[in-house]
PDB file of C-alpha atoms in Angstrom:
ATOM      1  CA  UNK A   1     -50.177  74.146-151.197  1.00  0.00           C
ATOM      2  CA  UNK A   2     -49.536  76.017-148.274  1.00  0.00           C
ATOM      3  CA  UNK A   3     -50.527  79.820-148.555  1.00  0.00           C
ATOM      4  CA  UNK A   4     -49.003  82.322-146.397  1.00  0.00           C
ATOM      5  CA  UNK A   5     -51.556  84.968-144.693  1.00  0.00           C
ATOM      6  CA  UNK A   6     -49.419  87.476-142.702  1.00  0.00           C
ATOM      7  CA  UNK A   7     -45.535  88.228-143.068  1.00  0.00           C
ATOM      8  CA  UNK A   8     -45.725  89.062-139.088  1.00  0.00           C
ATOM      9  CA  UNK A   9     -43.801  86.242-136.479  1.00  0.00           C
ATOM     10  CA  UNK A  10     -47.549  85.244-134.850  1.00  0.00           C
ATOM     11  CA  UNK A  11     -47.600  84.010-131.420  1.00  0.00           C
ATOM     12  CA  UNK A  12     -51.723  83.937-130.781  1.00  0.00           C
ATOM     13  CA  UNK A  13     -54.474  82.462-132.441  1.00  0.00           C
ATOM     14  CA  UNK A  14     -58.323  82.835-131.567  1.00  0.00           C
ATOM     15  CA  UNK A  15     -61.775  81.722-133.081  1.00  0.00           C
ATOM     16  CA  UNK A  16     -64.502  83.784-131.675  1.00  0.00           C
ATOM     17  CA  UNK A  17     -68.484  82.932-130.816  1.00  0.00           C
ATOM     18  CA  UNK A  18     -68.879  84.586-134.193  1.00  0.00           C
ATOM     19  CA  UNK A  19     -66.419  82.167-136.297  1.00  0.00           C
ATOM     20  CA  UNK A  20     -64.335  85.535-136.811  1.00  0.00           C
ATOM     21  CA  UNK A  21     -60.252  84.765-136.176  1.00  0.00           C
ATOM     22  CA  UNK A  22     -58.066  86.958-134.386  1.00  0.00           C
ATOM     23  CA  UNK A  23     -54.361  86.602-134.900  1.00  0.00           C
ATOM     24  CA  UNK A  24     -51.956  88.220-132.512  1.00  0.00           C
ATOM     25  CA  UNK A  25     -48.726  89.300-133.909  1.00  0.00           C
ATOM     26  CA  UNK A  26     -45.249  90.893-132.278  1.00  0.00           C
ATOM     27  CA  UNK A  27     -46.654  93.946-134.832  1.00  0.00           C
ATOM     28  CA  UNK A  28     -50.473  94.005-133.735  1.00  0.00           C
ATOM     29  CA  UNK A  29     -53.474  92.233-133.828  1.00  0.00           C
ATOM     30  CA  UNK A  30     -55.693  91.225-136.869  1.00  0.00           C
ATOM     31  CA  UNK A  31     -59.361  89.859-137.323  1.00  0.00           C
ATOM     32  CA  UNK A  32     -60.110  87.829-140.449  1.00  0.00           C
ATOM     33  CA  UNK A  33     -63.982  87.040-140.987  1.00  0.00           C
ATOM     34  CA  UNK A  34     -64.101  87.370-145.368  1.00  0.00           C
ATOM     35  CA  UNK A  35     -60.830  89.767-145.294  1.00  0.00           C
ATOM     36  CA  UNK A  36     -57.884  89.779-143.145  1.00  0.00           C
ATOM     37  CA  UNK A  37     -57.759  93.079-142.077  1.00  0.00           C
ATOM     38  CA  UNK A  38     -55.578  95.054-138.753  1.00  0.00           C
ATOM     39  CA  UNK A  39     -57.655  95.984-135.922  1.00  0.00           C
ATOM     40  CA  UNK A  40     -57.523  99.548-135.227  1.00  0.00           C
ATOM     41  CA  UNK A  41     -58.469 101.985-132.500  1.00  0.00           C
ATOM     42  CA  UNK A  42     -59.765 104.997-133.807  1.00  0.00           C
ATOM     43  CA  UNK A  43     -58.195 104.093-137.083  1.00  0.00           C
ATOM     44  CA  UNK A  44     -54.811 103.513-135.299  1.00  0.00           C
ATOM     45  CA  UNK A  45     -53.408 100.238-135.659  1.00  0.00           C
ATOM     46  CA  UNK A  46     -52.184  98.983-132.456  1.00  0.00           C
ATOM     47  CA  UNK A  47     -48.295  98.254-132.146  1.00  0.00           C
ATOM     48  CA  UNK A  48     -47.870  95.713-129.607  1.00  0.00           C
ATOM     49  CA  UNK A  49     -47.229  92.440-129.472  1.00  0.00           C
ATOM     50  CA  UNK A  50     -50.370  90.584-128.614  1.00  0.00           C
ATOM     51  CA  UNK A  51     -49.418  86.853-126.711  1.00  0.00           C
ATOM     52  CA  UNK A  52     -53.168  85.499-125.739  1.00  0.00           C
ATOM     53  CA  UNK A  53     -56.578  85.894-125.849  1.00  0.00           C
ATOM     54  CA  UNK A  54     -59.419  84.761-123.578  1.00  0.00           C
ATOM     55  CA  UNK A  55     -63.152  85.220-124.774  1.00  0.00           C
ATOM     56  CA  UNK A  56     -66.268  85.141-121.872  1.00  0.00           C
ATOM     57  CA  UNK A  57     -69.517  83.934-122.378  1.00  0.00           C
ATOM     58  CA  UNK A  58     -70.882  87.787-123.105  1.00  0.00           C
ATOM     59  CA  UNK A  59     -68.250  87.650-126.323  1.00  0.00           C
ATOM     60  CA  UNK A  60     -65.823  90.228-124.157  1.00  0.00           C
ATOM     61  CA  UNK A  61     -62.711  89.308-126.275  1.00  0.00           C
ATOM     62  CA  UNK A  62     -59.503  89.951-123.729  1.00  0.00           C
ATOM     63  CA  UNK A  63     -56.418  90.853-125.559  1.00  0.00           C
ATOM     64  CA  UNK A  64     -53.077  90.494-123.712  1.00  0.00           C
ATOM     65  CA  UNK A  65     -49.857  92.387-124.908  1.00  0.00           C
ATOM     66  CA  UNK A  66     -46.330  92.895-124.565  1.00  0.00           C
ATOM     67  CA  UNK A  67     -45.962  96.400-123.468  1.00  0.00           C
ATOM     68  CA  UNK A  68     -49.884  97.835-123.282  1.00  0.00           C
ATOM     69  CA  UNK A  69     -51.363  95.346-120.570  1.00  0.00           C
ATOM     70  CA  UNK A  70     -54.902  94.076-121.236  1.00  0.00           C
ATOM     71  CA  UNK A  71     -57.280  95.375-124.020  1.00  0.00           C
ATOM     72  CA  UNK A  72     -61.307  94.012-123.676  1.00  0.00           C
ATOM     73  CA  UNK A  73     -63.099  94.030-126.787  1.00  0.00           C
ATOM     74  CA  UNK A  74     -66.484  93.331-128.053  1.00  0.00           C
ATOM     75  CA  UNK A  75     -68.361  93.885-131.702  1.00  0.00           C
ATOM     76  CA  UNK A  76     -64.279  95.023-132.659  1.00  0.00           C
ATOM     77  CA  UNK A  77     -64.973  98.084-130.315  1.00  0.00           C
ATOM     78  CA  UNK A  78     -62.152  98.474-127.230  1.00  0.00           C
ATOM     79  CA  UNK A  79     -64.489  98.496-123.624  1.00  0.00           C
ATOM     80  CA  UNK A  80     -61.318  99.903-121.851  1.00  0.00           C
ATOM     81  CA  UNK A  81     -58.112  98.771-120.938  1.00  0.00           C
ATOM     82  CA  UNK A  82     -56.613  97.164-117.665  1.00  0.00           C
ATOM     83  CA  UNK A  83     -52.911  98.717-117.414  1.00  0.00           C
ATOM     84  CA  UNK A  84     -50.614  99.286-113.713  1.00  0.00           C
ATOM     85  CA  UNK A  85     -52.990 102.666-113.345  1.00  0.00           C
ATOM     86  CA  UNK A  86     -56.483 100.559-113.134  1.00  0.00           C
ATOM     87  CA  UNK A  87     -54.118  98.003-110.686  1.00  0.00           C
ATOM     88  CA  UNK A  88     -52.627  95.470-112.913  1.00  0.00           C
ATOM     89  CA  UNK A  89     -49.044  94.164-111.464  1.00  0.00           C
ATOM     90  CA  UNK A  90     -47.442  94.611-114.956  1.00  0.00           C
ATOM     91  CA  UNK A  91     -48.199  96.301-118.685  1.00  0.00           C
ATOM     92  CA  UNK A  92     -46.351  93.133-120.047  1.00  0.00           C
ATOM     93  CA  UNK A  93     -48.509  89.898-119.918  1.00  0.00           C
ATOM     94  CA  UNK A  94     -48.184  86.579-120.677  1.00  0.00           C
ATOM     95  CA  UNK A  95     -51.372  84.393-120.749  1.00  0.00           C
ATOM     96  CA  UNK A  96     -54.839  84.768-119.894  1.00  0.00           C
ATOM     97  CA  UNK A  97     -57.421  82.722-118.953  1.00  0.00           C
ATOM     98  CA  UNK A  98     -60.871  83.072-118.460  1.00  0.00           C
ATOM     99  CA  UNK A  99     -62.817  80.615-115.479  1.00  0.00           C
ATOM    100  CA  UNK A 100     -66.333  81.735-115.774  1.00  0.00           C
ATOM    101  CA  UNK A 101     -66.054  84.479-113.483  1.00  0.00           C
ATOM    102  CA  UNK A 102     -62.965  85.844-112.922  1.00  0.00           C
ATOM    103  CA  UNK A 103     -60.139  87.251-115.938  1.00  0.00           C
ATOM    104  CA  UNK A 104     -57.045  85.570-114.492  1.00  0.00           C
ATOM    105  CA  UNK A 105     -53.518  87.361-116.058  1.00  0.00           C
ATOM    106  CA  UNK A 106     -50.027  86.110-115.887  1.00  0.00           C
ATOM    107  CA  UNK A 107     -47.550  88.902-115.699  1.00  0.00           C
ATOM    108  CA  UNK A 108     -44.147  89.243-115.532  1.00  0.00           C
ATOM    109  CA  UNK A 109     -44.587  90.330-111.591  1.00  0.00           C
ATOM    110  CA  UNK A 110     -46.954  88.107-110.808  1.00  0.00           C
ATOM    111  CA  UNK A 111     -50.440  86.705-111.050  1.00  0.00           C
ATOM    112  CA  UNK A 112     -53.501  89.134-111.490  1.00  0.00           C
ATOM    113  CA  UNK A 113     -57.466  88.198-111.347  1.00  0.00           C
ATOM    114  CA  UNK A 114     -59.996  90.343-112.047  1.00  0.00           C
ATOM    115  CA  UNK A 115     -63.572  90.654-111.434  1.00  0.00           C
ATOM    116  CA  UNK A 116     -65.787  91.978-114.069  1.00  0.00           C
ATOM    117  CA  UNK A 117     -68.737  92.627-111.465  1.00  0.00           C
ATOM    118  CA  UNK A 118     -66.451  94.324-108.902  1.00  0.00           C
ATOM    119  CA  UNK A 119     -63.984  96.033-111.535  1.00  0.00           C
ATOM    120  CA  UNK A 120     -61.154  94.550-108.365  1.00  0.00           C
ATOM    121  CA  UNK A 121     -57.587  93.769-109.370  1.00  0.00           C
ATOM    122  CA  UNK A 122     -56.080  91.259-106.763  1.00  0.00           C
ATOM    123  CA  UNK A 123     -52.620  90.305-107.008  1.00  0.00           C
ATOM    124  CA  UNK A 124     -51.023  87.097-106.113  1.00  0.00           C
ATOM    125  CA  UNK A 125     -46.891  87.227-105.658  1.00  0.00           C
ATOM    126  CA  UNK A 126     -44.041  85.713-104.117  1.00  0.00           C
ATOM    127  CA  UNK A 127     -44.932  87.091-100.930  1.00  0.00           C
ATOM    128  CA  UNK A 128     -48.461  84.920-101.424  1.00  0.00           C
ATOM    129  CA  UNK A 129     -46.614  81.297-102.072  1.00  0.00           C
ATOM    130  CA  UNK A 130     -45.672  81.401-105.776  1.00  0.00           C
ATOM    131  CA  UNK A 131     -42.148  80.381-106.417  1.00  0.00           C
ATOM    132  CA  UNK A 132     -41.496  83.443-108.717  1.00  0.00           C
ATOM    133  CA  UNK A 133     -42.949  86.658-109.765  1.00  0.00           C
ATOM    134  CA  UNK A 134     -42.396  85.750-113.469  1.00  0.00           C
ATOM    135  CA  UNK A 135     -45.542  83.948-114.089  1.00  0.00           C
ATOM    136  CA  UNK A 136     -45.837  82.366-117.395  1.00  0.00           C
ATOM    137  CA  UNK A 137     -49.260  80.601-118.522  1.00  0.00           C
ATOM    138  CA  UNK A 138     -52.179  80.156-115.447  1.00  0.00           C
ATOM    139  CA  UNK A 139     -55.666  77.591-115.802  1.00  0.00           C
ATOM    140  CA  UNK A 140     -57.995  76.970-113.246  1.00  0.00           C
ATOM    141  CA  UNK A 141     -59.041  73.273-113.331  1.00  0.00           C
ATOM    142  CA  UNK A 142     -62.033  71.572-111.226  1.00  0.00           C
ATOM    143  CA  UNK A 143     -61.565  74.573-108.877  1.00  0.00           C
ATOM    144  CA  UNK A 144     -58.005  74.933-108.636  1.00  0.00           C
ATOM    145  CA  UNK A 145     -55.749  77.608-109.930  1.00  0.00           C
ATOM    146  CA  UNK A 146     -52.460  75.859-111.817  1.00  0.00           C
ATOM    147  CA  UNK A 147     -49.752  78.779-111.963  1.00  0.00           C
ATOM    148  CA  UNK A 148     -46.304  78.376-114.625  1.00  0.00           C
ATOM    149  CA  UNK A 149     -43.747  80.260-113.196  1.00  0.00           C
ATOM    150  CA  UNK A 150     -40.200  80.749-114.058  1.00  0.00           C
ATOM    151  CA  UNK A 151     -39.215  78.575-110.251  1.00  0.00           C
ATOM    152  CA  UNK A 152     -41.646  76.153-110.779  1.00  0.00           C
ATOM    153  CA  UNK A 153     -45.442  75.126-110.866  1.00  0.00           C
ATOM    154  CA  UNK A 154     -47.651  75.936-107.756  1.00  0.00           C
ATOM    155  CA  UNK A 155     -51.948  75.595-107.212  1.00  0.00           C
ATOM    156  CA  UNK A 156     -54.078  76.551-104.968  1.00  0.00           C
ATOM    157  CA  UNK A 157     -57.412  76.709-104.271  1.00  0.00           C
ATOM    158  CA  UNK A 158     -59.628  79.516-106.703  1.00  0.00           C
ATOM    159  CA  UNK A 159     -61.613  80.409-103.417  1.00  0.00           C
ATOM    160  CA  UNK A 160     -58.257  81.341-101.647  1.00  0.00           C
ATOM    161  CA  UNK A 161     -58.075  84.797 -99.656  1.00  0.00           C
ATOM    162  CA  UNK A 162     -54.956  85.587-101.279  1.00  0.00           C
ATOM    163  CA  UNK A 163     -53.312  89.065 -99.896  1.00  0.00           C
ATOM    164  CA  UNK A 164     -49.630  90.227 -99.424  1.00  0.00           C
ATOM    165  CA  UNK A 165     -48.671  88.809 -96.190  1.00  0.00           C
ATOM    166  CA  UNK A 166     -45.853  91.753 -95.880  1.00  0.00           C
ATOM    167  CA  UNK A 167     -46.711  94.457 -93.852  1.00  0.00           C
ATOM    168  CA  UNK A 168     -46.357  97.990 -95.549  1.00  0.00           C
ATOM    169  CA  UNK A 169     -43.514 100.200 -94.789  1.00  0.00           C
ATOM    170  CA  UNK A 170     -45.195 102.718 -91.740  1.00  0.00           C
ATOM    171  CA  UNK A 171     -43.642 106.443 -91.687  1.00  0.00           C
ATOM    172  CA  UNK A 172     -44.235 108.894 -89.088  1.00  0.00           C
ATOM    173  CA  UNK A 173     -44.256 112.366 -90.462  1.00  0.00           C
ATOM    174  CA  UNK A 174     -45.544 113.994 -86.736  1.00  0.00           C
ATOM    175  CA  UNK A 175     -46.592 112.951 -83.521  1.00  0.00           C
ATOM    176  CA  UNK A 176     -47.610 114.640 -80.366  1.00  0.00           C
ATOM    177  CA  UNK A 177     -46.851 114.846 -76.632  1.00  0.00           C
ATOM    178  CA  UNK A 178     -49.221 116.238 -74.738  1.00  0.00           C
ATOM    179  CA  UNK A 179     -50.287 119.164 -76.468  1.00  0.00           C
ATOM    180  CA  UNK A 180     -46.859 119.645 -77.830  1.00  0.00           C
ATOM    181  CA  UNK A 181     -46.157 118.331 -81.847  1.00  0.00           C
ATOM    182  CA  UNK A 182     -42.829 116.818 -82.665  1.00  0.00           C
TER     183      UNK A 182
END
């Protein structure tokens, strides 16, 4: 007989080093180890819909959402959050995956990595190759990264210098003649 656990549409499902499960709903996320019980945040329940996790080999659990960007967690405690102000490209992420060093995020405006050891964001975009910003689901196989996007599949190599080949807008606010300022 089939038994039903949560009454939530679920759309993430992840067994941790410690055998505990974490269960990602469009409501919040949950951890089940005897009990299933809602993770909370200084007994706040977190509202957002959670679509993957990733786990590194130090048990960092990394949480992506809908609308909050990416929690890390370890021993069910929140280490901090990567959200646009620490860099990320969008709050509203996709997939996750996690290649032994670097945390790599598919966003709805492109493709994020992060390094643990540097705390650096880089972002890789349109403007870098990919056929869309909309980036879906992301692995990194025998040393190439394997990008989903919304135009199409793309790779490239993991150790690729990736940086926005556009130039940013420049804006003179003064300049000088001489000893005279215009």
């Amino acid at each position: 007989e089939v038994e039903r656990v949560i009454n939530q549409r679920t759309y993430a499902f992840h067994e941790d080093h410690s055998q505990g499960m974490w269960l990602g709903t469009v409501e919040g996320l949950y951890y089940f180890k005897d009990t299933l019980r809602p993770f909370t945040d200084n007994q706040n329940q977190l509202p957002h819909f959670i679509s993957d996790f990733a786990e590194s080999e130090d048990s960092t659990l990394w949480v992506s959402t809908q609308s909050a960007g990416i929690l890390a967690i370890k021993q069910e405690q929140i280490l901090y959050r990567l959200t646009l102000q620490e860099g990320l490209a969008s709050n509203r992420c996709n997939q996750l995956f996690w290649d032994g060093s670097l945390l790599w995020m598919a966003t709805v405006n492109g493709l994020n990595s992060w390094n643990p050891k540097t705390k650096v964001i880089k972002w890789i975009n349109k403007e870098d190759g990919l056929p869309s910003n909309e980036v879906y689901d992301v692995i990194v196989a025998d040393e190439e990264v394997w990008v989903a996007t919304s135009g199409g599949l793309a790779h490239f190599p993991k150790t690729m210098n990736h940086f926005n080949s556009t130039a940013p807008p420049i804006y003179f606010s003064s300049f000088s003649v001489g000893e005279r300022k215009y």
